mmCIF file of C-alpha atoms and ligand atoms in Angstrom:
data_model
loop_
_atom_site.group_PDB
_atom_site.id
_atom_site.type_symbol
_atom_site.label_atom_id
_atom_site.label_comp_id
_atom_site.label_asym_id
_atom_site.label_seq_id
_atom_site.Cartn_x
_atom_site.Cartn_y
_atom_site.Cartn_z
ATOM 1 C CA MET B 1 -0.300 0.261 0.173
ATOM 2 C CA SER B 2 1.106 3.583 -0.828
ATOM 3 C CA GLN B 3 2.338 5.522 2.306
ATOM 4 C CA ARG B 4 -0.409 8.139 2.288
ATOM 5 C CA LEU B 5 -1.377 9.830 5.043
ATOM 6 C CA ILE B 6 -5.022 11.095 5.700
ATOM 7 C CA TYR B 7 -6.072 13.007 7.850
ATOM 8 C CA LEU B 8 -9.594 13.618 9.473
ATOM 9 C CA ASP B 9 -9.074 14.332 12.890
ATOM 10 C CA ASN B 10 -9.471 18.369 12.465
ATOM 11 C CA ASN B 11 -11.254 18.362 14.645
ATOM 12 C CA ALA B 12 -8.404 17.394 17.423
ATOM 13 C CA THR B 13 -6.562 20.239 16.020
ATOM 14 C CA THR B 14 -6.168 21.819 12.420
ATOM 15 C CA PRO B 15 -3.266 22.270 10.167
ATOM 16 C CA VAL B 16 -2.415 25.979 10.050
ATOM 17 C CA ASP B 17 -2.907 27.538 6.917
ATOM 18 C CA PRO B 18 0.564 28.071 4.350
ATOM 19 C CA ARG B 19 -1.079 32.187 4.432
ATOM 20 C CA VAL B 20 -1.234 32.205 8.032
ATOM 21 C CA VAL B 21 2.282 30.518 8.313
ATOM 22 C CA ASP B 22 3.335 33.850 6.349
ATOM 23 C CA THR B 23 1.628 36.861 8.669
ATOM 24 C CA MET B 24 3.339 35.079 11.526
ATOM 25 C CA ILE B 25 7.228 34.568 10.608
ATOM 26 C CA PRO B 26 7.497 38.074 10.607
ATOM 27 C CA TYR B 27 7.243 38.030 14.595
ATOM 28 C CA PHE B 28 10.176 35.611 15.183
ATOM 29 C CA TYR B 29 12.850 37.406 13.520
ATOM 30 C CA ASP B 30 12.437 41.458 11.890
ATOM 31 C CA LYS B 31 9.990 42.292 14.687
ATOM 32 C CA PRO B 32 10.446 40.721 17.985
ATOM 33 C CA GLY B 33 8.875 42.668 20.023
ATOM 34 C CA ASN B 34 7.013 42.668 23.215
ATOM 35 C CA ALA B 35 3.596 44.293 22.737
ATOM 36 C CA ALA B 36 3.613 45.789 26.271
ATOM 37 C CA SER B 37 7.491 47.603 25.483
ATOM 38 C CA ARG B 38 6.364 51.246 25.584
ATOM 39 C CA SER B 39 9.009 53.038 24.926
ATOM 40 C CA HIS B 40 10.777 51.627 21.447
ATOM 41 C CA PRO B 41 9.843 50.727 18.450
ATOM 42 C CA PHE B 42 9.946 47.080 18.849
ATOM 43 C CA GLY B 43 7.077 47.247 21.266
ATOM 44 C CA TRP B 44 5.182 49.456 18.647
ATOM 45 C CA MET B 45 5.183 47.237 15.917
ATOM 46 C CA ALA B 46 4.173 43.982 18.333
ATOM 47 C CA GLU B 47 1.304 46.370 19.350
ATOM 48 C CA GLU B 48 0.371 47.715 16.402
ATOM 49 C CA ALA B 49 -0.030 43.969 15.410
ATOM 50 C CA VAL B 50 -1.697 42.589 18.067
ATOM 51 C CA ASP B 51 -4.079 45.708 17.713
ATOM 52 C CA TYR B 52 -4.755 44.539 14.277
ATOM 53 C CA ALA B 53 -5.114 41.091 14.540
ATOM 54 C CA ARG B 54 -7.795 42.098 17.970
ATOM 55 C CA GLU B 55 -9.944 43.732 15.259
ATOM 56 C CA GLN B 56 -9.529 40.695 12.640
ATOM 57 C CA VAL B 57 -10.841 38.160 15.414
ATOM 58 C CA ALA B 58 -13.728 40.929 16.825
ATOM 59 C CA ASN B 59 -14.983 40.878 13.161
ATOM 60 C CA LEU B 60 -15.188 37.375 12.819
ATOM 61 C CA ILE B 61 -17.488 36.964 15.324
ATOM 62 C CA ASP B 62 -19.212 40.553 14.889
ATOM 63 C CA VAL B 63 -18.247 42.169 18.785
ATOM 64 C CA ASP B 64 -15.644 45.616 19.438
ATOM 65 C CA PRO B 65 -12.350 44.413 19.280
ATOM 66 C CA LYS B 66 -12.149 45.547 23.166
ATOM 67 C CA GLU B 67 -14.321 42.803 23.945
ATOM 68 C CA ILE B 68 -11.500 40.392 22.973
ATOM 69 C CA ILE B 69 -9.319 38.943 25.527
ATOM 70 C CA PHE B 70 -6.520 36.652 24.182
ATOM 71 C CA THR B 71 -5.580 33.395 26.334
ATOM 72 C CA SER B 72 -3.169 30.489 25.675
ATOM 73 C CA GLY B 73 -6.302 28.214 23.381
ATOM 74 C CA ALA B 74 -9.997 27.461 24.801
ATOM 75 C CA THR B 75 -9.178 25.547 27.727
ATOM 76 C CA GLU B 76 -7.955 28.871 29.258
ATOM 77 C CA ALA B 77 -10.845 30.646 28.071
ATOM 78 C CA ASP B 78 -12.978 28.109 29.466
ATOM 79 C CA ASN B 79 -11.660 28.518 32.412
ATOM 80 C CA LEU B 80 -11.074 32.043 33.075
ATOM 81 C CA ALA B 81 -14.987 32.438 32.094
ATOM 82 C CA LEU B 82 -16.379 29.829 34.455
ATOM 83 C CA LYS B 83 -14.024 30.778 37.413
ATOM 84 C CA GLY B 84 -14.024 34.555 36.868
ATOM 85 C CA VAL B 85 -17.678 34.784 36.893
ATOM 86 C CA PHE B 86 -18.049 32.156 39.995
ATOM 87 C CA GLU B 87 -15.561 34.590 41.849
ATOM 88 C CA MET B 88 -16.830 37.480 40.335
ATOM 89 C CA TYR B 89 -20.902 37.051 40.778
ATOM 90 C CA ARG B 90 -20.583 34.548 43.669
ATOM 91 C CA ARG B 91 -22.700 37.139 46.200
ATOM 92 C CA LYS B 92 -25.170 36.664 43.328
ATOM 93 C CA GLY B 93 -25.379 33.321 43.571
ATOM 94 C CA ASN B 94 -23.881 30.072 43.810
ATOM 95 C CA HIS B 95 -25.770 28.170 40.853
ATOM 96 C CA ILE B 96 -24.093 27.070 37.437
ATOM 97 C CA ILE B 97 -26.005 25.001 34.483
ATOM 98 C CA THR B 98 -23.644 23.178 32.452
ATOM 99 C CA ALA B 99 -24.620 19.876 30.049
ATOM 100 C CA LYS B 100 -23.186 16.565 30.269
ATOM 101 C CA THR B 101 -21.693 16.786 26.935
ATOM 102 C CA GLU B 102 -19.966 19.809 27.497
ATOM 103 C CA HIS B 103 -15.167 19.425 26.844
ATOM 104 C CA LYS B 104 -13.533 18.699 29.921
ATOM 105 C CA ALA B 105 -12.319 21.999 29.610
ATOM 106 C CA VAL B 106 -15.687 23.463 30.908
ATOM 107 C CA ILE B 107 -16.683 19.738 33.163
ATOM 108 C CA ASP B 108 -13.496 19.971 34.729
ATOM 109 C CA ALA B 109 -13.846 23.347 35.482
ATOM 110 C CA CYS B 110 -17.191 22.920 36.935
ATOM 111 C CA GLN B 111 -16.171 20.000 38.908
ATOM 112 C CA LYS B 112 -13.206 22.397 40.886
ATOM 113 C CA ILE B 113 -15.976 25.171 41.347
ATOM 114 C CA GLU B 114 -18.049 22.962 43.373
ATOM 115 C CA LYS B 115 -15.257 21.595 45.196
ATOM 116 C CA LEU B 116 -15.112 25.966 46.372
ATOM 117 C CA GLY B 117 -18.861 25.643 47.277
ATOM 118 C CA GLY B 118 -20.154 26.168 43.764
ATOM 119 C CA GLU B 119 -23.643 24.265 42.578
ATOM 120 C CA VAL B 120 -23.669 23.044 39.272
ATOM 121 C CA THR B 121 -26.472 21.275 37.437
ATOM 122 C CA TYR B 122 -25.155 18.903 34.788
ATOM 123 C CA LEU B 123 -28.158 18.517 32.113
ATOM 124 C CA ASP B 124 -28.792 15.525 30.315
ATOM 125 C CA VAL B 125 -29.058 15.507 26.483
ATOM 126 C CA LYS B 126 -31.581 13.935 24.197
ATOM 127 C CA ASP B 127 -30.295 11.065 21.854
ATOM 128 C CA ASP B 128 -29.895 13.542 18.911
ATOM 129 C CA GLY B 129 -27.923 15.869 21.072
ATOM 130 C CA LEU B 130 -29.442 18.445 21.819
ATOM 131 C CA ILE B 131 -30.610 19.739 25.454
ATOM 132 C CA ASP B 132 -33.858 19.865 26.099
ATOM 133 C CA LEU B 133 -34.809 23.872 26.403
ATOM 134 C CA ASP B 134 -37.649 23.581 28.664
ATOM 135 C CA GLU B 135 -34.831 21.100 31.518
ATOM 136 C CA LEU B 136 -33.345 23.914 31.223
ATOM 137 C CA GLU B 137 -35.578 26.864 31.832
ATOM 138 C CA LYS B 138 -36.993 24.160 34.927
ATOM 139 C CA ALA B 139 -33.173 24.512 36.011
ATOM 140 C CA ILE B 140 -32.857 27.826 36.545
ATOM 141 C CA THR B 141 -33.042 29.075 40.053
ATOM 142 C CA ASP B 142 -32.528 32.319 41.906
ATOM 143 C CA LYS B 143 -29.124 31.316 42.725
ATOM 144 C CA THR B 144 -27.907 30.795 39.134
ATOM 145 C CA ILE B 145 -25.438 33.122 38.150
ATOM 146 C CA LEU B 146 -24.955 31.215 34.735
ATOM 147 C CA VAL B 147 -25.294 29.021 31.652
ATOM 148 C CA SER B 148 -23.137 27.406 30.093
ATOM 149 C CA ILE B 149 -23.471 25.689 26.803
ATOM 150 C CA MET B 150 -21.545 24.995 24.394
ATOM 151 C CA TRP B 151 -22.014 26.360 20.557
ATOM 152 C CA ALA B 152 -20.790 23.166 18.700
ATOM 153 C CA ASN B 153 -19.908 19.591 20.155
ATOM 154 C CA ASN B 154 -16.306 18.451 19.458
ATOM 155 C CA GLU B 155 -17.254 14.369 18.873
ATOM 156 C CA THR B 156 -20.545 14.673 17.252
ATOM 157 C CA GLY B 157 -20.802 18.292 15.447
ATOM 158 C CA VAL B 158 -23.837 18.762 17.353
ATOM 159 C CA ILE B 159 -25.152 22.786 16.906
ATOM 160 C CA GLN B 160 -27.043 23.515 19.790
ATOM 161 C CA PRO B 161 -29.832 26.308 19.881
ATOM 162 C CA MET B 162 -28.081 29.012 20.861
ATOM 163 C CA LYS B 163 -30.585 31.245 20.100
ATOM 164 C CA GLU B 164 -33.378 29.845 22.394
ATOM 165 C CA ILE B 165 -30.344 29.588 25.141
ATOM 166 C CA GLY B 166 -30.210 32.800 24.846
ATOM 167 C CA ALA B 167 -33.432 33.420 25.093
ATOM 168 C CA ILE B 168 -34.299 31.687 28.504
ATOM 169 C CA CYS B 169 -31.325 33.835 29.684
ATOM 170 C CA GLU B 170 -32.398 36.449 28.906
ATOM 171 C CA LYS B 171 -35.088 36.480 30.438
ATOM 172 C CA HIS B 172 -34.589 35.173 33.953
ATOM 173 C CA GLY B 173 -31.099 37.464 33.818
ATOM 174 C CA VAL B 174 -29.060 35.088 33.951
ATOM 175 C CA LEU B 175 -25.433 35.063 32.074
ATOM 176 C CA LEU B 176 -24.627 32.734 29.166
ATOM 177 C CA MET B 177 -21.340 31.710 28.053
ATOM 178 C CA SER B 178 -20.429 29.279 25.253
ATOM 179 C CA ASP B 179 -17.403 27.424 24.708
ATOM 180 C CA ALA B 180 -18.024 28.383 20.518
ATOM 181 C CA THR B 181 -14.248 26.271 19.624
ATOM 182 C CA GLN B 182 -15.470 23.858 17.477
ATOM 183 C CA ALA B 183 -18.002 26.312 15.238
ATOM 184 C CA VAL B 184 -16.223 29.494 15.246
ATOM 185 C CA GLY B 185 -14.532 30.297 11.802
ATOM 186 C CA LYS B 186 -16.736 27.019 10.182
ATOM 187 C CA VAL B 187 -20.075 28.707 10.467
ATOM 188 C CA PRO B 188 -21.194 32.289 11.373
ATOM 189 C CA VAL B 189 -20.839 32.928 15.065
ATOM 190 C CA HIS B 190 -22.148 36.486 16.372
ATOM 191 C CA PRO B 191 -23.052 36.306 20.278
ATOM 192 C CA LYS B 192 -24.183 39.592 20.552
ATOM 193 C CA GLU B 193 -26.802 38.295 18.028
ATOM 194 C CA VAL B 194 -28.162 35.279 20.068
ATOM 195 C CA GLY B 195 -27.421 36.631 23.702
ATOM 196 C CA ILE B 196 -23.762 35.097 24.585
ATOM 197 C CA HIS B 197 -21.935 36.586 27.203
ATOM 198 C CA LEU B 198 -18.823 35.127 27.293
ATOM 199 C CA MET B 199 -17.532 32.918 24.433
ATOM 200 C CA ALA B 200 -14.471 30.755 23.902
ATOM 201 C CA PHE B 201 -12.358 29.727 21.112
ATOM 202 C CA THR B 202 -9.155 28.929 19.900
ATOM 203 C CA ALA B 203 -6.749 29.688 16.920
ATOM 204 C CA HIS B 204 -5.360 25.879 16.466
ATOM 205 C CA LYS B 205 -9.375 24.421 15.628
ATOM 206 C CA MET B 206 -9.409 27.065 12.407
ATOM 207 C CA TYR B 207 -6.461 27.129 10.977
ATOM 208 C CA GLY B 208 -4.610 28.656 13.237
ATOM 209 C CA PRO B 209 -1.360 28.173 15.354
ATOM 210 C CA LYS B 210 -1.721 26.222 18.619
ATOM 211 C CA GLY B 211 -1.410 28.172 22.236
ATOM 212 C CA VAL B 212 -3.248 31.163 21.498
ATOM 213 C CA GLY B 213 -7.010 31.481 21.935
ATOM 214 C CA ALA B 214 -9.661 34.338 22.949
ATOM 215 C CA LEU B 215 -12.498 34.937 25.740
ATOM 216 C CA PHE B 216 -15.113 37.542 24.556
ATOM 217 C CA VAL B 217 -16.783 38.952 27.062
ATOM 218 C CA ASN B 218 -19.708 41.547 26.731
ATOM 219 C CA ARG B 219 -18.421 44.904 27.436
ATOM 220 C CA LYS B 220 -21.929 46.835 27.437
ATOM 221 C CA LYS B 221 -25.573 45.911 28.497
ATOM 222 C CA PRO B 222 -24.344 44.358 30.618
ATOM 223 C CA ARG B 223 -20.737 45.039 31.648
ATOM 224 C CA VAL B 224 -19.625 41.319 32.086
ATOM 225 C CA LYS B 225 -16.688 41.379 34.303
ATOM 226 C CA VAL B 226 -14.427 38.114 35.534
ATOM 227 C CA THR B 227 -12.221 37.631 38.037
ATOM 228 C CA ALA B 228 -8.510 37.583 37.065
ATOM 229 C CA GLN B 229 -7.431 33.403 37.253
ATOM 230 C CA MET B 230 -3.495 34.548 36.112
ATOM 231 C CA ASP B 231 -1.937 37.406 38.340
ATOM 232 C CA GLY B 232 0.551 39.768 36.679
ATOM 233 C CA GLY B 233 1.215 42.407 34.813
ATOM 234 C CA GLY B 234 -2.670 43.794 33.972
ATOM 235 C CA HIS B 235 -2.599 42.856 30.370
ATOM 236 C CA GLU B 236 -5.768 42.344 28.120
ATOM 237 C CA ARG B 237 -8.158 45.136 30.533
ATOM 238 C CA GLY B 238 -6.282 43.457 33.672
ATOM 239 C CA MET B 239 -8.200 39.888 32.955
ATOM 240 C CA ARG B 240 -5.646 37.717 32.084
ATOM 241 C CA SER B 241 -1.724 38.675 32.883
ATOM 242 C CA GLY B 242 0.887 37.391 30.911
ATOM 243 C CA THR B 243 2.926 38.552 28.012
ATOM 244 C CA LEU B 244 1.162 38.142 24.931
ATOM 245 C CA ASN B 245 1.823 35.719 21.838
ATOM 246 C CA VAL B 246 2.546 38.421 19.206
ATOM 247 C CA PRO B 247 3.622 35.635 16.517
ATOM 248 C CA GLY B 248 0.824 33.627 17.396
ATOM 249 C CA ILE B 249 -2.061 36.254 17.780
ATOM 250 C CA VAL B 250 -1.086 38.079 14.512
ATOM 251 C CA GLY B 251 -1.397 34.405 13.225
ATOM 252 C CA PHE B 252 -5.242 34.017 14.572
ATOM 253 C CA GLY B 253 -5.657 37.360 13.398
ATOM 254 C CA LYS B 254 -4.971 35.925 9.682
ATOM 255 C CA ALA B 255 -7.213 32.624 10.277
ATOM 256 C CA ALA B 256 -10.082 34.610 11.569
ATOM 257 C CA GLU B 257 -9.438 36.753 8.576
ATOM 258 C CA LEU B 258 -9.603 34.381 6.040
ATOM 259 C CA ALA B 259 -12.324 32.252 7.795
ATOM 260 C CA LYS B 260 -14.565 34.730 7.455
ATOM 261 C CA LYS B 261 -14.114 35.450 3.578
ATOM 262 C CA GLU B 262 -14.159 31.451 2.599
ATOM 263 C CA MET B 263 -15.959 29.947 5.438
ATOM 264 C CA ALA B 264 -19.556 29.454 3.198
ATOM 265 C CA GLN B 265 -17.335 28.529 0.732
ATOM 266 C CA ASP B 266 -15.255 25.737 2.750
ATOM 267 C CA ALA B 267 -18.473 24.181 4.423
ATOM 268 C CA GLU B 268 -20.416 24.167 1.256
ATOM 269 C CA ARG B 269 -17.411 21.886 0.135
ATOM 270 C CA VAL B 270 -16.673 19.628 2.873
ATOM 271 C CA SER B 271 -20.371 19.216 3.865
ATOM 272 C CA LYS B 272 -21.115 17.567 0.289
ATOM 273 C CA LEU B 273 -17.525 15.296 0.974
ATOM 274 C CA ARG B 274 -19.062 14.135 4.569
ATOM 275 C CA ASP B 275 -22.136 13.745 3.532
ATOM 276 C CA ARG B 276 -20.624 11.563 0.817
ATOM 277 C CA LEU B 277 -18.579 9.665 3.252
ATOM 278 C CA GLU B 278 -21.657 9.237 5.252
ATOM 279 C CA GLN B 279 -23.815 7.776 2.722
ATOM 280 C CA SER B 280 -21.549 5.720 0.945
ATOM 281 C CA LEU B 281 -21.067 3.487 4.313
ATOM 282 C CA VAL B 282 -24.804 3.774 5.318
ATOM 283 C CA ASP B 283 -25.002 1.963 1.427
ATOM 284 C CA ARG B 284 -22.258 -0.581 1.673
ATOM 285 C CA LEU B 285 -22.225 -1.891 5.162
ATOM 286 C CA GLU B 286 -25.497 -2.969 7.218
ATOM 287 C CA GLU B 287 -25.983 -1.625 10.848
ATOM 288 C CA VAL B 288 -24.428 1.310 10.602
ATOM 289 C CA TYR B 289 -25.979 4.429 12.610
ATOM 290 C CA VAL B 290 -25.140 8.611 12.284
ATOM 291 C CA ASN B 291 -24.861 10.273 15.837
ATOM 292 C CA GLY B 292 -26.071 13.271 16.513
ATOM 293 C CA ASN B 293 -28.637 15.520 14.823
ATOM 294 C CA PRO B 294 -28.415 15.385 11.021
ATOM 295 C CA ASN B 295 -30.537 19.181 11.476
ATOM 296 C CA SER B 296 -28.644 20.301 13.473
ATOM 297 C CA ARG B 297 -24.311 19.410 13.174
ATOM 298 C CA MET B 298 -21.525 21.495 11.838
ATOM 299 C CA PRO B 299 -21.216 20.432 7.680
ATOM 300 C CA HIS B 300 -17.486 18.586 8.928
ATOM 301 C CA VAL B 301 -17.694 16.264 11.385
ATOM 302 C CA ALA B 302 -19.522 12.311 10.504
ATOM 303 C CA ASN B 303 -19.942 10.285 14.137
ATOM 304 C CA ILE B 304 -21.047 6.698 12.988
ATOM 305 C CA SER B 305 -21.012 4.028 14.761
ATOM 306 C CA PHE B 306 -20.637 0.756 13.195
ATOM 307 C CA LYS B 307 -22.337 -2.160 15.256
ATOM 308 C CA HIS B 308 -20.661 -4.863 16.612
ATOM 309 C CA VAL B 309 -17.024 -3.209 15.347
ATOM 310 C CA GLU B 310 -14.745 -2.713 18.448
ATOM 311 C CA GLY B 311 -14.048 1.080 17.100
ATOM 312 C CA GLU B 312 -10.151 0.468 18.487
ATOM 313 C CA GLY B 313 -9.254 -2.590 16.535
ATOM 314 C CA LEU B 314 -11.305 -1.089 13.399
ATOM 315 C CA MET B 315 -8.949 1.848 14.253
ATOM 316 C CA MET B 316 -6.181 -0.831 13.575
ATOM 317 C CA THR B 317 -6.881 -1.901 10.287
ATOM 318 C CA PHE B 318 -6.044 1.243 8.025
ATOM 319 C CA ASN B 319 -4.405 3.533 11.422
ATOM 320 C CA GLN B 320 -1.239 3.836 9.300
ATOM 321 C CA ASN B 321 -3.233 5.887 6.825
ATOM 322 C CA ILE B 322 -6.323 7.642 7.866
ATOM 323 C CA ALA B 323 -5.660 9.848 11.168
ATOM 324 C CA LEU B 324 -9.633 9.835 12.960
ATOM 325 C CA SER B 325 -10.554 9.423 16.313
ATOM 326 C CA SER B 326 -12.596 6.684 17.773
ATOM 327 C CA GLY B 327 -15.551 6.552 20.409
ATOM 328 C CA SER B 328 -13.384 5.474 23.026
ATOM 329 C CA ALA B 329 -11.335 7.434 25.634
ATOM 330 C CA CYS B 330 -7.851 5.927 26.844
ATOM 331 C CA THR B 331 -7.654 6.569 30.936
ATOM 332 C CA SER B 332 -4.770 5.363 32.430
ATOM 333 C CA ALA B 333 -6.427 2.384 33.551
ATOM 334 C CA SER B 334 -8.757 1.462 30.543
ATOM 335 C CA LEU B 335 -10.650 1.934 27.559
ATOM 336 C CA GLU B 336 -13.322 4.077 28.315
ATOM 337 C CA PRO B 337 -16.658 4.100 26.079
ATOM 338 C CA SER B 338 -16.642 8.218 25.386
ATOM 339 C CA TYR B 339 -19.277 9.872 27.672
ATOM 340 C CA VAL B 340 -20.436 12.513 25.593
ATOM 341 C CA LEU B 341 -21.860 9.204 23.219
ATOM 342 C CA ILE B 342 -23.065 7.426 26.754
ATOM 343 C CA ALA B 343 -25.259 10.974 27.371
ATOM 344 C CA MET B 344 -26.986 10.413 24.030
ATOM 345 C CA GLY B 345 -28.256 7.392 25.313
ATOM 346 C CA LEU B 346 -25.920 5.097 23.664
ATOM 347 C CA GLY B 347 -25.242 1.625 24.915
ATOM 348 C CA ASP B 348 -21.340 0.769 25.991
ATOM 349 C CA ASP B 349 -21.002 -1.300 23.337
ATOM 350 C CA LEU B 350 -22.361 1.138 20.358
ATOM 351 C CA ALA B 351 -20.302 3.427 21.915
ATOM 352 C CA HIS B 352 -17.335 1.333 21.746
ATOM 353 C CA SER B 353 -17.851 0.905 18.193
ATOM 354 C CA SER B 354 -17.949 4.878 17.309
ATOM 355 C CA LEU B 355 -15.525 6.488 14.885
ATOM 356 C CA ARG B 356 -15.476 10.413 14.742
ATOM 357 C CA PHE B 357 -14.330 11.868 10.965
ATOM 358 C CA SER B 358 -13.708 15.537 11.100
ATOM 359 C CA LEU B 359 -13.205 16.467 7.891
ATOM 360 C CA GLY B 360 -11.276 20.180 6.691
ATOM 361 C CA ARG B 361 -10.538 22.451 4.580
ATOM 362 C CA PHE B 362 -7.690 20.911 2.964
ATOM 363 C CA THR B 363 -9.537 17.178 3.039
ATOM 364 C CA THR B 364 -9.581 16.126 -0.883
ATOM 365 C CA ASP B 365 -11.778 14.279 -3.111
ATOM 366 C CA GLU B 366 -9.557 11.654 -3.682
ATOM 367 C CA GLU B 367 -8.858 11.195 0.172
ATOM 368 C CA ILE B 368 -12.590 10.501 0.806
ATOM 369 C CA ASP B 369 -12.737 8.143 -1.624
ATOM 370 C CA PHE B 370 -9.968 5.858 -0.314
ATOM 371 C CA THR B 371 -11.263 6.770 3.237
ATOM 372 C CA ILE B 372 -14.888 5.016 2.255
ATOM 373 C CA ASP B 373 -13.178 2.234 0.498
ATOM 374 C CA ALA B 374 -10.406 1.411 3.785
ATOM 375 C CA ILE B 375 -13.489 1.647 6.502
ATOM 376 C CA ALA B 376 -16.197 -0.638 4.316
ATOM 377 C CA ASN B 377 -13.191 -2.988 3.960
ATOM 378 C CA GLY B 378 -12.207 -2.801 7.512
ATOM 379 C CA VAL B 379 -15.547 -3.120 9.091
ATOM 380 C CA ASN B 380 -16.177 -6.378 6.893
ATOM 381 C CA HIS B 381 -12.944 -7.903 7.704
ATOM 382 C CA MET B 382 -14.050 -7.072 11.540
ATOM 383 C CA ARG B 383 -16.714 -8.745 11.100
ATOM 384 C CA ASP B 384 -16.054 -11.903 9.076
ATOM 385 C CA LEU B 385 -13.649 -12.293 12.184
ATOM 386 C CA SER B 386 -16.377 -11.496 14.661
ATOM 387 C CA PRO B 387 -18.813 -15.182 16.528
ATOM 388 C CA ILE B 388 -20.599 -12.362 17.771
ATOM 389 C CA TRP B 389 -21.701 -11.170 13.954
ATOM 390 C CA GLU B 390 -22.123 -14.640 12.958
ATOM 391 C CA MET B 391 -24.302 -14.807 15.445
ATOM 392 C CA TYR B 392 -26.339 -11.926 14.752
ATOM 393 C CA LYS B 393 -26.165 -12.893 10.768
ATOM 394 C CA GLU B 394 -27.945 -16.131 12.520
ATOM 395 C CA GLY B 395 -30.561 -14.291 13.699
ATOM 396 C CA VAL B 396 -29.618 -14.858 17.866
ATOM 397 C CA ASP B 397 -30.948 -11.905 19.832
ATOM 398 C CA LEU B 398 -27.851 -11.035 21.203
ATOM 399 C CA GLU B 399 -29.726 -9.446 24.257
ATOM 400 C CA SER B 400 -30.743 -12.776 25.339
ATOM 401 C CA VAL B 401 -27.822 -14.516 24.824
ATOM 402 C CA GLU B 402 -26.677 -15.335 28.753
ATOM 403 C CA TRP B 403 -22.578 -15.362 28.224
ATOM 404 C CA SER B 404 -20.771 -17.665 30.913
ATOM 405 C CA GLU B 405 -18.248 -15.544 33.406
ATOM 406 C CA HIS B 406 -14.672 -16.475 33.244
HETATM 407 C C1 PLP F 501 -9.976 21.866 21.583
HETATM 408 C C2 PLP F 501 -11.564 22.190 22.046
HETATM 409 C C3 PLP F 501 -11.407 22.856 23.383
HETATM 410 C C4 PLP F 501 -9.304 23.180 24.331
HETATM 411 O O1 PLP F 501 -9.007 23.940 22.929
HETATM 412 P P1 PLP F 501 -7.578 24.248 23.663
HETATM 413 O O2 PLP F 501 -7.121 25.697 22.585
HETATM 414 O O3 PLP F 501 -6.753 23.259 22.561
HETATM 415 O O4 PLP F 501 -7.251 25.154 25.166
HETATM 416 C C5 PLP F 501 -12.220 23.451 24.373
HETATM 417 N N1 PLP F 501 -13.690 22.988 23.840
HETATM 418 C C6 PLP F 501 -13.649 22.356 23.160
HETATM 419 C C7 PLP F 501 -15.347 22.072 22.594
HETATM 420 C C8 PLP F 501 -12.515 22.073 21.857
HETATM 421 O O5 PLP F 501 -13.042 21.633 20.831
#
């Protein structure tokens, strides 16, 4: 087999667009200044570059540049938003509402907040991955200070009804935060239109560099404040101290500018590839399930379960050639099924038999053709070797089989 490598793991990180790299290079060499150095031209150049990038990033999501706080990524932005709001608004209340399918950066920050005396409600999701709006509204109490719901899920691509969520928060006077890391730069995201007050995102999921992200913090009506989680020089309007990553921020800005110009055409092209991938696998194989609401989903993501085929094993049949993620997460001791898929009501077996394909700007037609063949062959191969598949084909009701204990 040819030594080709196909990258279908763009939700883990995207390659950096070469046009982004080009804008960054001068800030490693000719323009090495610290954006906080006020006394010489190197500092001014760096500051000017950061100001320009801040405008590019703000432009992409239609907010004021003053509302962008640069961070080291979305994990930091999530932590700053959740812990920063909890500390700042604690006298008003200690209750936060989020969902079971959120990214670990949100779930784990919330668990820390619980240890610090906060109360957190983790909403269930429906089988299609969407939260239940009635349940959200019922969960709000007079102690609730913040609702945190992600715009699009990293494993399934499911897009939450942000506008409706925003209306509920507005009605009850509660702040709304969103981890929009998987949506920004790929679909239109305008936090102010939907009533989001804080929003986290990151450059390396939208063809920018790793190690730089942002938190949008609404400045007017209401003026939202977060307590800094990093103490130091008072950068970023006092909300995030630390020398700015100038080349990274410059690249982030360029990535935002490109996304604004190209997202519509990228999304159209990539969604066709994604749909073809899904449809071909559904046509060629039995017992294939596409996870997540098909009408409210990112254009580049397919999360698919291949019943009675173990995902990690399936990946072994082709992972020299195709990079993607399975519905299993390696913890220190064992392979755990994805908590996102479990929250959507998939059993452990079906969760373990899932693969996430995340396409991107650089995915080609030909790569999708190759992938369809590789997956179909891999699934057939695994099933040919599987006694469980044989029993299923013979019509044995697998639910009723009593397995002997070893
Ligand atoms: C990747 C990701 C993060 C973490 O972003 P980093 O910049 O790597 O810290 C947070 N939330 C979601 C939904 C993500 O996909």
